[in-house]
PDB file of C-alpha atoms in Angstrom:
ATOM      1  CA  MET A   1      51.411 111.118  28.899  1.00  0.00           C
ATOM      2  CA  ASP A   2      54.961 112.435  28.616  1.00  0.00           C
ATOM      3  CA  ASN A   3      56.259 109.067  29.873  1.00  0.00           C
ATOM      4  CA  ALA A   4      54.405 107.020  27.257  1.00  0.00           C
ATOM      5  CA  ILE A   5      56.387 104.465  25.283  1.00  0.00           C
ATOM      6  CA  VAL A   6      53.381 103.530  23.098  1.00  0.00           C
ATOM      7  CA  THR A   7      50.601 105.900  22.085  1.00  0.00           C
ATOM      8  CA  VAL A   8      47.619 104.520  20.171  1.00  0.00           C
ATOM      9  CA  LYS A   9      45.476 107.218  18.529  1.00  0.00           C
ATOM     10  CA  ASN A  10      42.061 106.494  16.983  1.00  0.00           C
ATOM     11  CA  LEU A  11      43.117 103.012  15.859  1.00  0.00           C
ATOM     12  CA  THR A  12      40.719 101.310  13.452  1.00  0.00           C
ATOM     13  CA  HIS A  13      41.226  98.056  11.594  1.00  0.00           C
ATOM     14  CA  ARG A  14      38.872  96.285   9.207  1.00  0.00           C
ATOM     15  CA  PHE A  15      39.060  92.846   7.641  1.00  0.00           C
ATOM     16  CA  ARG A  16      37.580  92.504   4.172  1.00  0.00           C
ATOM     17  CA  LEU A  17      36.076  89.036   3.760  1.00  0.00           C
ATOM     18  CA  SER A  18      34.563  89.686   0.338  1.00  0.00           C
ATOM     19  CA  LYS A  19      33.594  92.582  -1.928  1.00  0.00           C
ATOM     20  CA  LYS A  20      30.491  93.233   0.167  1.00  0.00           C
ATOM     21  CA  THR A  21      31.509  91.968   3.596  1.00  0.00           C
ATOM     22  CA  VAL A  22      33.802  93.973   5.876  1.00  0.00           C
ATOM     23  CA  ILE A  23      34.357  93.299   9.570  1.00  0.00           C
ATOM     24  CA  LYS A  24      35.463  96.162  11.804  1.00  0.00           C
ATOM     25  CA  ALA A  25      37.706  94.328  14.276  1.00  0.00           C
ATOM     26  CA  VAL A  26      38.957  97.476  16.042  1.00  0.00           C
ATOM     27  CA  ASP A  27      36.884 100.641  16.084  1.00  0.00           C
ATOM     28  CA  ASP A  28      38.503 104.026  16.868  1.00  0.00           C
ATOM     29  CA  ILE A  29      40.336 103.245  20.124  1.00  0.00           C
ATOM     30  CA  SER A  30      43.002 105.307  21.892  1.00  0.00           C
ATOM     31  CA  PHE A  31      45.264 104.547  24.857  1.00  0.00           C
ATOM     32  CA  THR A  32      48.866 104.800  26.029  1.00  0.00           C
ATOM     33  CA  ILE A  33      51.341 102.396  27.601  1.00  0.00           C
ATOM     34  CA  GLN A  34      53.750 104.072  30.006  1.00  0.00           C
ATOM     35  CA  LYS A  35      57.417 103.187  30.437  1.00  0.00           C
ATOM     36  CA  GLY A  36      57.816 100.370  32.945  1.00  0.00           C
ATOM     37  CA  GLU A  37      54.072  99.681  33.017  1.00  0.00           C
ATOM     38  CA  ILE A  38      52.214  96.390  32.654  1.00  0.00           C
ATOM     39  CA  PHE A  39      49.082  97.265  30.686  1.00  0.00           C
ATOM     40  CA  GLY A  40      46.352  94.622  30.528  1.00  0.00           C
ATOM     41  CA  LEU A  41      43.851  94.265  27.700  1.00  0.00           C
ATOM     42  CA  VAL A  42      40.837  92.042  28.415  1.00  0.00           C
ATOM     43  CA  GLY A  43      37.603  91.062  26.713  1.00  0.00           C
ATOM     44  CA  GLU A  44      35.879  88.031  25.262  1.00  0.00           C
ATOM     45  CA  SER A  45      37.064  86.212  22.145  1.00  0.00           C
ATOM     46  CA  GLY A  46      36.530  88.333  19.047  1.00  0.00           C
ATOM     47  CA  SER A  47      36.634  91.648  20.891  1.00  0.00           C
ATOM     48  CA  GLY A  48      39.706  92.810  18.963  1.00  0.00           C
ATOM     49  CA  LYS A  49      42.479  92.378  21.553  1.00  0.00           C
ATOM     50  CA  SER A  50      44.821  90.347  19.363  1.00  0.00           C
ATOM     51  CA  THR A  51      44.178  92.627  16.395  1.00  0.00           C
ATOM     52  CA  VAL A  52      45.365  95.579  18.504  1.00  0.00           C
ATOM     53  CA  ALA A  53      48.528  93.652  19.421  1.00  0.00           C
ATOM     54  CA  ARG A  54      49.244  92.779  15.805  1.00  0.00           C
ATOM     55  CA  CYS A  55      48.707  96.376  14.707  1.00  0.00           C
ATOM     56  CA  ILE A  56      51.143  97.580  17.383  1.00  0.00           C
ATOM     57  CA  MET A  57      53.697  95.051  16.142  1.00  0.00           C
ATOM     58  CA  ASN A  58      53.147  95.966  12.446  1.00  0.00           C
ATOM     59  CA  ILE A  59      51.860  92.511  11.570  1.00  0.00           C
ATOM     60  CA  TYR A  60      48.666  94.253  10.396  1.00  0.00           C
ATOM     61  CA  GLN A  61      48.610  97.653   8.717  1.00  0.00           C
ATOM     62  CA  PRO A  62      45.816  99.602  10.454  1.00  0.00           C
ATOM     63  CA  THR A  63      42.960 100.888   8.332  1.00  0.00           C
ATOM     64  CA  ALA A  64      43.083 104.239  10.157  1.00  0.00           C
ATOM     65  CA  GLY A  65      44.752 105.908  13.124  1.00  0.00           C
ATOM     66  CA  GLU A  66      48.307 106.193  14.418  1.00  0.00           C
ATOM     67  CA  ILE A  67      50.561 104.103  16.642  1.00  0.00           C
ATOM     68  CA  LEU A  68      53.574 105.896  18.072  1.00  0.00           C
ATOM     69  CA  PHE A  69      56.549 104.052  19.551  1.00  0.00           C
ATOM     70  CA  HIS A  70      59.088 106.506  20.988  1.00  0.00           C
ATOM     71  CA  ASP A  71      57.390 109.173  18.869  1.00  0.00           C
ATOM     72  CA  VAL A  72      57.953 107.087  15.716  1.00  0.00           C
ATOM     73  CA  ASN A  73      54.734 106.627  13.753  1.00  0.00           C
ATOM     74  CA  THR A  74      54.997 102.909  13.036  1.00  0.00           C
ATOM     75  CA  CYS A  75      52.040 103.082  10.623  1.00  0.00           C
ATOM     76  CA  ASP A  76      54.009 105.390   8.322  1.00  0.00           C
ATOM     77  CA  LYS A  77      56.013 103.248   5.910  1.00  0.00           C
ATOM     78  CA  THR A  78      58.779 105.835   5.501  1.00  0.00           C
ATOM     79  CA  ALA A  79      59.173 106.292   9.257  1.00  0.00           C
ATOM     80  CA  PHE A  80      59.169 102.526   9.714  1.00  0.00           C
ATOM     81  CA  ARG A  81      61.972 102.043   7.177  1.00  0.00           C
ATOM     82  CA  GLN A  82      64.039 104.800   8.761  1.00  0.00           C
ATOM     83  CA  ASN A  83      63.679 103.244  12.225  1.00  0.00           C
ATOM     84  CA  ARG A  84      63.574  99.571  11.253  1.00  0.00           C
ATOM     85  CA  LYS A  85      66.455  98.530  13.552  1.00  0.00           C
ATOM     86  CA  LEU A  86      64.854 100.123  16.617  1.00  0.00           C
ATOM     87  CA  LEU A  87      61.392  98.757  15.883  1.00  0.00           C
ATOM     88  CA  GLN A  88      62.622  95.215  15.226  1.00  0.00           C
ATOM     89  CA  THR A  89      64.712  94.984  18.375  1.00  0.00           C
ATOM     90  CA  ALA A  90      62.998  97.160  20.995  1.00  0.00           C
ATOM     91  CA  ARG A  91      59.592  95.515  20.476  1.00  0.00           C
ATOM     92  CA  GLN A  92      59.090  91.778  20.955  1.00  0.00           C
ATOM     93  CA  LEU A  93      55.993  89.599  20.666  1.00  0.00           C
ATOM     94  CA  ILE A  94      55.075  86.404  22.518  1.00  0.00           C
ATOM     95  CA  PHE A  95      52.263  84.378  20.967  1.00  0.00           C
ATOM     96  CA  GLN A  96      49.649  82.226  22.650  1.00  0.00           C
ATOM     97  CA  ASP A  97      50.589  78.985  20.907  1.00  0.00           C
ATOM     98  CA  SER A  98      54.232  78.271  21.630  1.00  0.00           C
ATOM     99  CA  ALA A  99      54.114  75.092  19.543  1.00  0.00           C
ATOM    100  CA  SER A 100      53.500  77.029  16.327  1.00  0.00           C
ATOM    101  CA  SER A 101      55.563  80.115  17.212  1.00  0.00           C
ATOM    102  CA  LEU A 102      58.759  78.062  17.615  1.00  0.00           C
ATOM    103  CA  ASN A 103      60.437  76.430  14.627  1.00  0.00           C
ATOM    104  CA  GLN A 104      60.026  72.698  15.219  1.00  0.00           C
ATOM    105  CA  ARG A 105      63.169  71.922  13.194  1.00  0.00           C
ATOM    106  CA  MET A 106      65.456  74.151  15.259  1.00  0.00           C
ATOM    107  CA  LYS A 107      67.099  73.390  18.588  1.00  0.00           C
ATOM    108  CA  VAL A 108      66.477  75.672  21.544  1.00  0.00           C
ATOM    109  CA  ALA A 109      69.959  77.242  21.336  1.00  0.00           C
ATOM    110  CA  ASP A 110      69.340  78.276  17.728  1.00  0.00           C
ATOM    111  CA  ILE A 111      65.797  79.487  18.442  1.00  0.00           C
ATOM    112  CA  ILE A 112      66.962  81.859  21.168  1.00  0.00           C
ATOM    113  CA  ALA A 113      69.946  83.107  19.158  1.00  0.00           C
ATOM    114  CA  GLU A 114      68.055  83.583  15.883  1.00  0.00           C
ATOM    115  CA  PRO A 115      66.863  87.207  16.492  1.00  0.00           C
ATOM    116  CA  MET A 116      70.415  88.279  17.378  1.00  0.00           C
ATOM    117  CA  LYS A 117      71.762  86.683  14.191  1.00  0.00           C
ATOM    118  CA  ILE A 118      69.069  88.281  12.016  1.00  0.00           C
ATOM    119  CA  ASN A 119      69.758  91.731  13.457  1.00  0.00           C
ATOM    120  CA  HIS A 120      73.569  91.241  13.415  1.00  0.00           C
ATOM    121  CA  ILE A 121      73.877  91.755  17.183  1.00  0.00           C
ATOM    122  CA  THR A 122      77.111  90.640  18.805  1.00  0.00           C
ATOM    123  CA  PRO A 123      76.245  88.373  21.750  1.00  0.00           C
ATOM    124  CA  PRO A 124      77.234  90.115  25.012  1.00  0.00           C
ATOM    125  CA  ARG A 125      78.532  86.862  26.518  1.00  0.00           C
ATOM    126  CA  GLY A 126      80.943  85.904  23.767  1.00  0.00           C
ATOM    127  CA  SER A 127      79.022  83.391  21.708  1.00  0.00           C
ATOM    128  CA  TYR A 128      75.444  82.801  20.642  1.00  0.00           C
ATOM    129  CA  ARG A 129      75.330  79.535  22.563  1.00  0.00           C
ATOM    130  CA  GLU A 130      76.536  81.172  25.792  1.00  0.00           C
ATOM    131  CA  GLU A 131      73.973  83.918  25.341  1.00  0.00           C
ATOM    132  CA  ALA A 132      71.223  81.343  24.773  1.00  0.00           C
ATOM    133  CA  ALA A 133      72.316  79.450  27.899  1.00  0.00           C
ATOM    134  CA  PHE A 134      72.223  82.654  29.948  1.00  0.00           C
ATOM    135  CA  GLN A 135      68.733  83.606  28.748  1.00  0.00           C
ATOM    136  CA  LEU A 136      67.515  80.067  29.365  1.00  0.00           C
ATOM    137  CA  ARG A 137      68.789  80.125  32.950  1.00  0.00           C
ATOM    138  CA  TYR A 138      67.164  83.514  33.395  1.00  0.00           C
ATOM    139  CA  VAL A 139      63.720  82.063  32.679  1.00  0.00           C
ATOM    140  CA  GLY A 140      64.269  79.109  35.012  1.00  0.00           C
ATOM    141  CA  MET A 141      65.588  76.381  32.697  1.00  0.00           C
ATOM    142  CA  ASP A 142      69.019  74.749  32.657  1.00  0.00           C
ATOM    143  CA  GLU A 143      71.490  74.282  29.817  1.00  0.00           C
ATOM    144  CA  ASN A 144      70.394  70.689  29.199  1.00  0.00           C
ATOM    145  CA  TYR A 145      67.525  72.088  27.108  1.00  0.00           C
ATOM    146  CA  LEU A 146      69.799  73.887  24.642  1.00  0.00           C
ATOM    147  CA  ASP A 147      69.993  70.884  22.306  1.00  0.00           C
ATOM    148  CA  LYS A 148      66.350  69.867  22.589  1.00  0.00           C
ATOM    149  CA  TYR A 149      63.659  70.443  19.974  1.00  0.00           C
ATOM    150  CA  PRO A 150      60.322  72.123  20.865  1.00  0.00           C
ATOM    151  CA  SER A 151      58.488  68.818  20.441  1.00  0.00           C
ATOM    152  CA  GLU A 152      60.549  67.351  23.286  1.00  0.00           C
ATOM    153  CA  MET A 153      59.312  69.932  25.811  1.00  0.00           C
ATOM    154  CA  SER A 154      56.071  70.695  27.628  1.00  0.00           C
ATOM    155  CA  GLY A 155      53.890  73.699  26.834  1.00  0.00           C
ATOM    156  CA  GLY A 156      55.212  75.648  29.804  1.00  0.00           C
ATOM    157  CA  GLN A 157      58.820  74.946  28.841  1.00  0.00           C
ATOM    158  CA  ARG A 158      58.183  76.028  25.248  1.00  0.00           C
ATOM    159  CA  GLN A 159      56.617  79.265  26.460  1.00  0.00           C
ATOM    160  CA  ARG A 160      59.691  79.939  28.616  1.00  0.00           C
ATOM    161  CA  VAL A 161      61.861  79.436  25.540  1.00  0.00           C
ATOM    162  CA  ALA A 162      59.687  81.935  23.658  1.00  0.00           C
ATOM    163  CA  ILE A 163      60.156  84.415  26.516  1.00  0.00           C
ATOM    164  CA  ALA A 164      63.921  83.797  26.537  1.00  0.00           C
ATOM    165  CA  ARG A 165      64.057  84.449  22.788  1.00  0.00           C
ATOM    166  CA  ALA A 166      62.246  87.771  23.273  1.00  0.00           C
ATOM    167  CA  LEU A 167      64.471  88.784  26.198  1.00  0.00           C
ATOM    168  CA  SER A 168      67.628  88.145  24.178  1.00  0.00           C
ATOM    169  CA  MET A 169      66.867  91.396  22.333  1.00  0.00           C
ATOM    170  CA  GLU A 170      66.632  93.350  25.614  1.00  0.00           C
ATOM    171  CA  PRO A 171      63.306  94.874  24.525  1.00  0.00           C
ATOM    172  CA  GLU A 172      61.655  98.016  25.825  1.00  0.00           C
ATOM    173  CA  LEU A 173      58.178  96.692  24.986  1.00  0.00           C
ATOM    174  CA  LEU A 174      56.991  93.103  25.345  1.00  0.00           C
ATOM    175  CA  VAL A 175      53.632  92.264  23.761  1.00  0.00           C
ATOM    176  CA  ALA A 176      52.231  89.060  25.265  1.00  0.00           C
ATOM    177  CA  ASP A 177      49.190  87.876  23.303  1.00  0.00           C
ATOM    178  CA  GLU A 178      47.379  85.475  25.659  1.00  0.00           C
ATOM    179  CA  PRO A 179      50.637  83.704  26.566  1.00  0.00           C
ATOM    180  CA  ILE A 180      49.027  81.538  29.267  1.00  0.00           C
ATOM    181  CA  ALA A 181      45.710  80.611  27.640  1.00  0.00           C
ATOM    182  CA  SER A 182      46.800  77.151  26.460  1.00  0.00           C
ATOM    183  CA  LEU A 183      48.650  76.166  29.656  1.00  0.00           C
ATOM    184  CA  ASP A 184      47.594  74.272  32.775  1.00  0.00           C
ATOM    185  CA  VAL A 185      46.534  76.391  35.748  1.00  0.00           C
ATOM    186  CA  SER A 186      49.668  75.649  37.780  1.00  0.00           C
ATOM    187  CA  ILE A 187      51.896  76.492  34.804  1.00  0.00           C
ATOM    188  CA  GLN A 188      49.914  79.681  34.185  1.00  0.00           C
ATOM    189  CA  ALA A 189      50.793  80.907  37.670  1.00  0.00           C
ATOM    190  CA  GLN A 190      54.482  80.156  37.069  1.00  0.00           C
ATOM    191  CA  ILE A 191      54.531  82.077  33.772  1.00  0.00           C
ATOM    192  CA  VAL A 192      52.676  85.083  35.252  1.00  0.00           C
ATOM    193  CA  ASN A 193      55.106  85.180  38.190  1.00  0.00           C
ATOM    194  CA  LEU A 194      57.963  84.991  35.693  1.00  0.00           C
ATOM    195  CA  PHE A 195      56.569  87.999  33.805  1.00  0.00           C
ATOM    196  CA  LYS A 196      56.262  89.937  37.053  1.00  0.00           C
ATOM    197  CA  HIS A 197      59.832  89.077  38.077  1.00  0.00           C
ATOM    198  CA  LEU A 198      61.322  89.869  34.670  1.00  0.00           C
ATOM    199  CA  GLN A 199      59.529  93.206  34.474  1.00  0.00           C
ATOM    200  CA  LYS A 200      60.963  94.226  37.848  1.00  0.00           C
ATOM    201  CA  GLU A 201      64.446  93.153  36.772  1.00  0.00           C
ATOM    202  CA  HIS A 202      64.426  94.742  33.289  1.00  0.00           C
ATOM    203  CA  GLY A 203      61.955  97.594  33.735  1.00  0.00           C
ATOM    204  CA  PHE A 204      60.421  97.096  30.279  1.00  0.00           C
ATOM    205  CA  SER A 205      56.771  97.746  29.452  1.00  0.00           C
ATOM    206  CA  ILE A 206      54.352  94.882  28.835  1.00  0.00           C
ATOM    207  CA  LEU A 207      51.103  94.756  26.910  1.00  0.00           C
ATOM    208  CA  PHE A 208      49.473  91.688  28.472  1.00  0.00           C
ATOM    209  CA  ILE A 209      46.410  90.261  26.725  1.00  0.00           C
ATOM    210  CA  ALA A 210      44.385  87.636  28.575  1.00  0.00           C
ATOM    211  CA  HIS A 211      40.952  86.225  29.361  1.00  0.00           C
ATOM    212  CA  ASP A 212      41.680  85.399  33.007  1.00  0.00           C
ATOM    213  CA  LEU A 213      40.709  88.482  34.997  1.00  0.00           C
ATOM    214  CA  ALA A 214      42.229  87.137  38.204  1.00  0.00           C
ATOM    215  CA  MET A 215      45.631  86.870  36.504  1.00  0.00           C
ATOM    216  CA  VAL A 216      45.269  90.343  35.021  1.00  0.00           C
ATOM    217  CA  GLU A 217      44.347  91.777  38.423  1.00  0.00           C
ATOM    218  CA  TYR A 218      47.476  90.216  39.942  1.00  0.00           C
ATOM    219  CA  LEU A 219      49.877  91.274  37.193  1.00  0.00           C
ATOM    220  CA  CYS A 220      48.765  94.542  35.604  1.00  0.00           C
ATOM    221  CA  ASP A 221      49.010  98.189  36.644  1.00  0.00           C
ATOM    222  CA  ARG A 222      46.216  99.395  34.373  1.00  0.00           C
ATOM    223  CA  ILE A 223      43.504  97.541  32.465  1.00  0.00           C
ATOM    224  CA  GLY A 224      41.588  98.308  29.281  1.00  0.00           C
ATOM    225  CA  VAL A 225      38.337  96.449  28.587  1.00  0.00           C
ATOM    226  CA  MET A 226      37.372  95.761  24.959  1.00  0.00           C
ATOM    227  CA  TYR A 227      33.945  94.843  23.588  1.00  0.00           C
ATOM    228  CA  ARG A 228      33.171  94.360  19.885  1.00  0.00           C
ATOM    229  CA  GLY A 229      36.217  96.332  18.798  1.00  0.00           C
ATOM    230  CA  LYS A 230      35.584  99.229  21.178  1.00  0.00           C
ATOM    231  CA  LEU A 231      37.553 100.200  24.273  1.00  0.00           C
ATOM    232  CA  VAL A 232      34.686 100.565  26.750  1.00  0.00           C
ATOM    233  CA  GLU A 233      36.589 101.149  30.003  1.00  0.00           C
ATOM    234  CA  LEU A 234      40.122 102.003  31.110  1.00  0.00           C
ATOM    235  CA  ALA A 235      41.412 102.455  34.655  1.00  0.00           C
ATOM    236  CA  GLU A 236      44.051 101.474  37.160  1.00  0.00           C
ATOM    237  CA  THR A 237      43.604  97.869  38.263  1.00  0.00           C
ATOM    238  CA  ALA A 238      42.426  98.509  41.837  1.00  0.00           C
ATOM    239  CA  GLU A 239      40.038 101.226  40.662  1.00  0.00           C
ATOM    240  CA  LEU A 240      38.550  99.062  37.905  1.00  0.00           C
ATOM    241  CA  PHE A 241      37.878  96.104  40.187  1.00  0.00           C
ATOM    242  CA  ALA A 242      36.496  98.310  42.978  1.00  0.00           C
ATOM    243  CA  HIS A 243      34.311 100.550  40.781  1.00  0.00           C
ATOM    244  CA  PRO A 244      33.459  98.922  37.427  1.00  0.00           C
ATOM    245  CA  LEU A 245      31.268 101.444  35.598  1.00  0.00           C
ATOM    246  CA  HIS A 246      30.503 100.012  32.174  1.00  0.00           C
ATOM    247  CA  PRO A 247      27.828  97.247  32.157  1.00  0.00           C
ATOM    248  CA  TYR A 248      30.100  94.953  30.146  1.00  0.00           C
ATOM    249  CA  THR A 249      32.924  95.311  32.682  1.00  0.00           C
ATOM    250  CA  GLN A 250      30.446  94.599  35.476  1.00  0.00           C
ATOM    251  CA  MET A 251      29.337  91.461  33.660  1.00  0.00           C
ATOM    252  CA  LEU A 252      32.947  90.284  33.185  1.00  0.00           C
ATOM    253  CA  LEU A 253      33.793  90.795  36.846  1.00  0.00           C
ATOM    254  CA  SER A 254      30.613  89.040  37.955  1.00  0.00           C
ATOM    255  CA  ALA A 255      31.790  85.926  36.095  1.00  0.00           C
ATOM    256  CA  ILE A 256      34.958  85.559  38.188  1.00  0.00           C
ATOM    257  CA  PRO A 257      34.455  82.386  40.282  1.00  0.00           C
ATOM    258  CA  TYR A 258      34.623  82.531  44.065  1.00  0.00           C
ATOM    259  CA  PRO A 259      37.204  80.229  45.723  1.00  0.00           C
ATOM    260  CA  ASP A 260      34.546  79.179  48.264  1.00  0.00           C
ATOM    261  CA  PRO A 261      32.446  76.440  46.575  1.00  0.00           C
ATOM    262  CA  ILE A 262      29.377  77.098  48.762  1.00  0.00           C
ATOM    263  CA  ARG A 263      29.435  80.818  48.067  1.00  0.00           C
ATOM    264  CA  GLU A 264      30.048  80.138  44.377  1.00  0.00           C
ATOM    265  CA  ARG A 265      27.105  77.708  44.192  1.00  0.00           C
ATOM    266  CA  ASN A 266      24.637  80.034  45.924  1.00  0.00           C
ATOM    267  CA  ARG A 267      25.462  83.377  44.326  1.00  0.00           C
ATOM    268  CA  PRO A 268      22.975  84.890  41.838  1.00  0.00           C
ATOM    269  CA  ARG A 269      23.726  84.347  38.157  1.00  0.00           C
ATOM    270  CA  MET A 270      23.510  86.830  35.311  1.00  0.00           C
ATOM    271  CA  ASN A 271      21.926  85.580  32.104  1.00  0.00           C
ATOM    272  CA  THR A 272      24.540  86.784  29.629  1.00  0.00           C
ATOM    273  CA  GLU A 273      23.563  84.723  26.576  1.00  0.00           C
ATOM    274  CA  ASP A 274      21.473  87.434  24.875  1.00  0.00           C
ATOM    275  CA  MET A 275      23.172  90.491  26.366  1.00  0.00           C
ATOM    276  CA  ILE A 276      24.212  93.154  23.880  1.00  0.00           C
ATOM    277  CA  PHE A 277      25.970  96.217  25.241  1.00  0.00           C
ATOM    278  CA  ASP A 278      25.886  99.696  23.751  1.00  0.00           C
ATOM    279  CA  THR A 279      29.055 100.698  21.902  1.00  0.00           C
ATOM    280  CA  GLU A 280      27.946 104.241  21.132  1.00  0.00           C
ATOM    281  CA  GLY A 281      29.042 107.292  23.059  1.00  0.00           C
ATOM    282  CA  THR A 282      32.172 109.179  24.050  1.00  0.00           C
ATOM    283  CA  PHE A 283      35.168 107.938  26.004  1.00  0.00           C
ATOM    284  CA  ARG A 284      35.043 110.162  29.093  1.00  0.00           C
ATOM    285  CA  GLU A 285      36.951 110.473  32.347  1.00  0.00           C
ATOM    286  CA  ILE A 286      34.240 109.759  34.916  1.00  0.00           C
ATOM    287  CA  ARG A 287      36.533 109.360  37.916  1.00  0.00           C
ATOM    288  CA  PRO A 288      40.217 110.347  38.245  1.00  0.00           C
ATOM    289  CA  ASN A 289      42.129 108.370  35.555  1.00  0.00           C
ATOM    290  CA  HIS A 290      39.027 106.207  35.049  1.00  0.00           C
ATOM    291  CA  PHE A 291      37.634 106.401  31.504  1.00  0.00           C
ATOM    292  CA  VAL A 292      34.341 104.902  30.321  1.00  0.00           C
ATOM    293  CA  LEU A 293      32.506 104.789  27.000  1.00  0.00           C
ATOM    294  CA  THR A 294      29.208 106.469  27.803  1.00  0.00           C
ATOM    295  CA  LYS A 295      26.512 108.684  26.308  1.00  0.00           C
ATOM    296  CA  GLU A 296      26.174 110.554  29.593  1.00  0.00           C
ATOM    297  CA  ALA A 297      28.414 113.344  30.857  1.00  0.00           C
ATOM    298  CA  ALA A 298      28.647 111.596  34.239  1.00  0.00           C
ATOM    299  CA  LEU A 299      27.630 108.301  35.780  1.00  0.00           C
TER     300      LEU A 299
END
């Protein structure tokens, strides 16, 4: 806990659709992200993962709860103003759709250099273009792409540019909101390996949001499982995959396909269409560092 870079306490966020209709996207969840850790957040579409990411990055103002970054309460407007420089540079966000997150009218060199210009940061390598070239090489692309527009590149190349733009700020926290969901399988593996390599080189923390459990198992140190706005299970990756305790987590893991087509074809199937899982109870430590939302004192 003392090594936490992000601490989320009782986070709740609601969306008001009309005077009478309110959707609770995130419902009273708490967790920490440690320094140098890759923390995975998984769950089906609509479970609240992206809402959590946007609350952490101050895109949404939470309805209730606190989010601490280096002990700065980012939900407090006064504290945010006082620490604006730190919060705008030390935290960076990578979106799922690189086509819409990159300005289509800007060249790659300008896209990568833009955060440094906005925050009045002197480029370490002499000029903004040299800095952009360095960051581009760092993510596996050559300088020939500096004068290209996003529309002239593939999805994987655009996502690498988005990563290079984030790395130009030398962040302490990288929030990756389903950064591989719209990419081909082979490109997904390249981007995940890039994240793993960059994290080892820089030592920053990553909040990695994804649907693909196999990718999350490969990349992440700890995993939180979300269902209908609730955090239903949280554990280290090996522990979670070896001993899934919440029924929803068990269902998610049972859906991972086997690489053997015969074994995949013959395995029993769970009918998940009408499954509704209980979201009531208390978040308890059932096994060492393994927390589950349950009504029972022990499982």
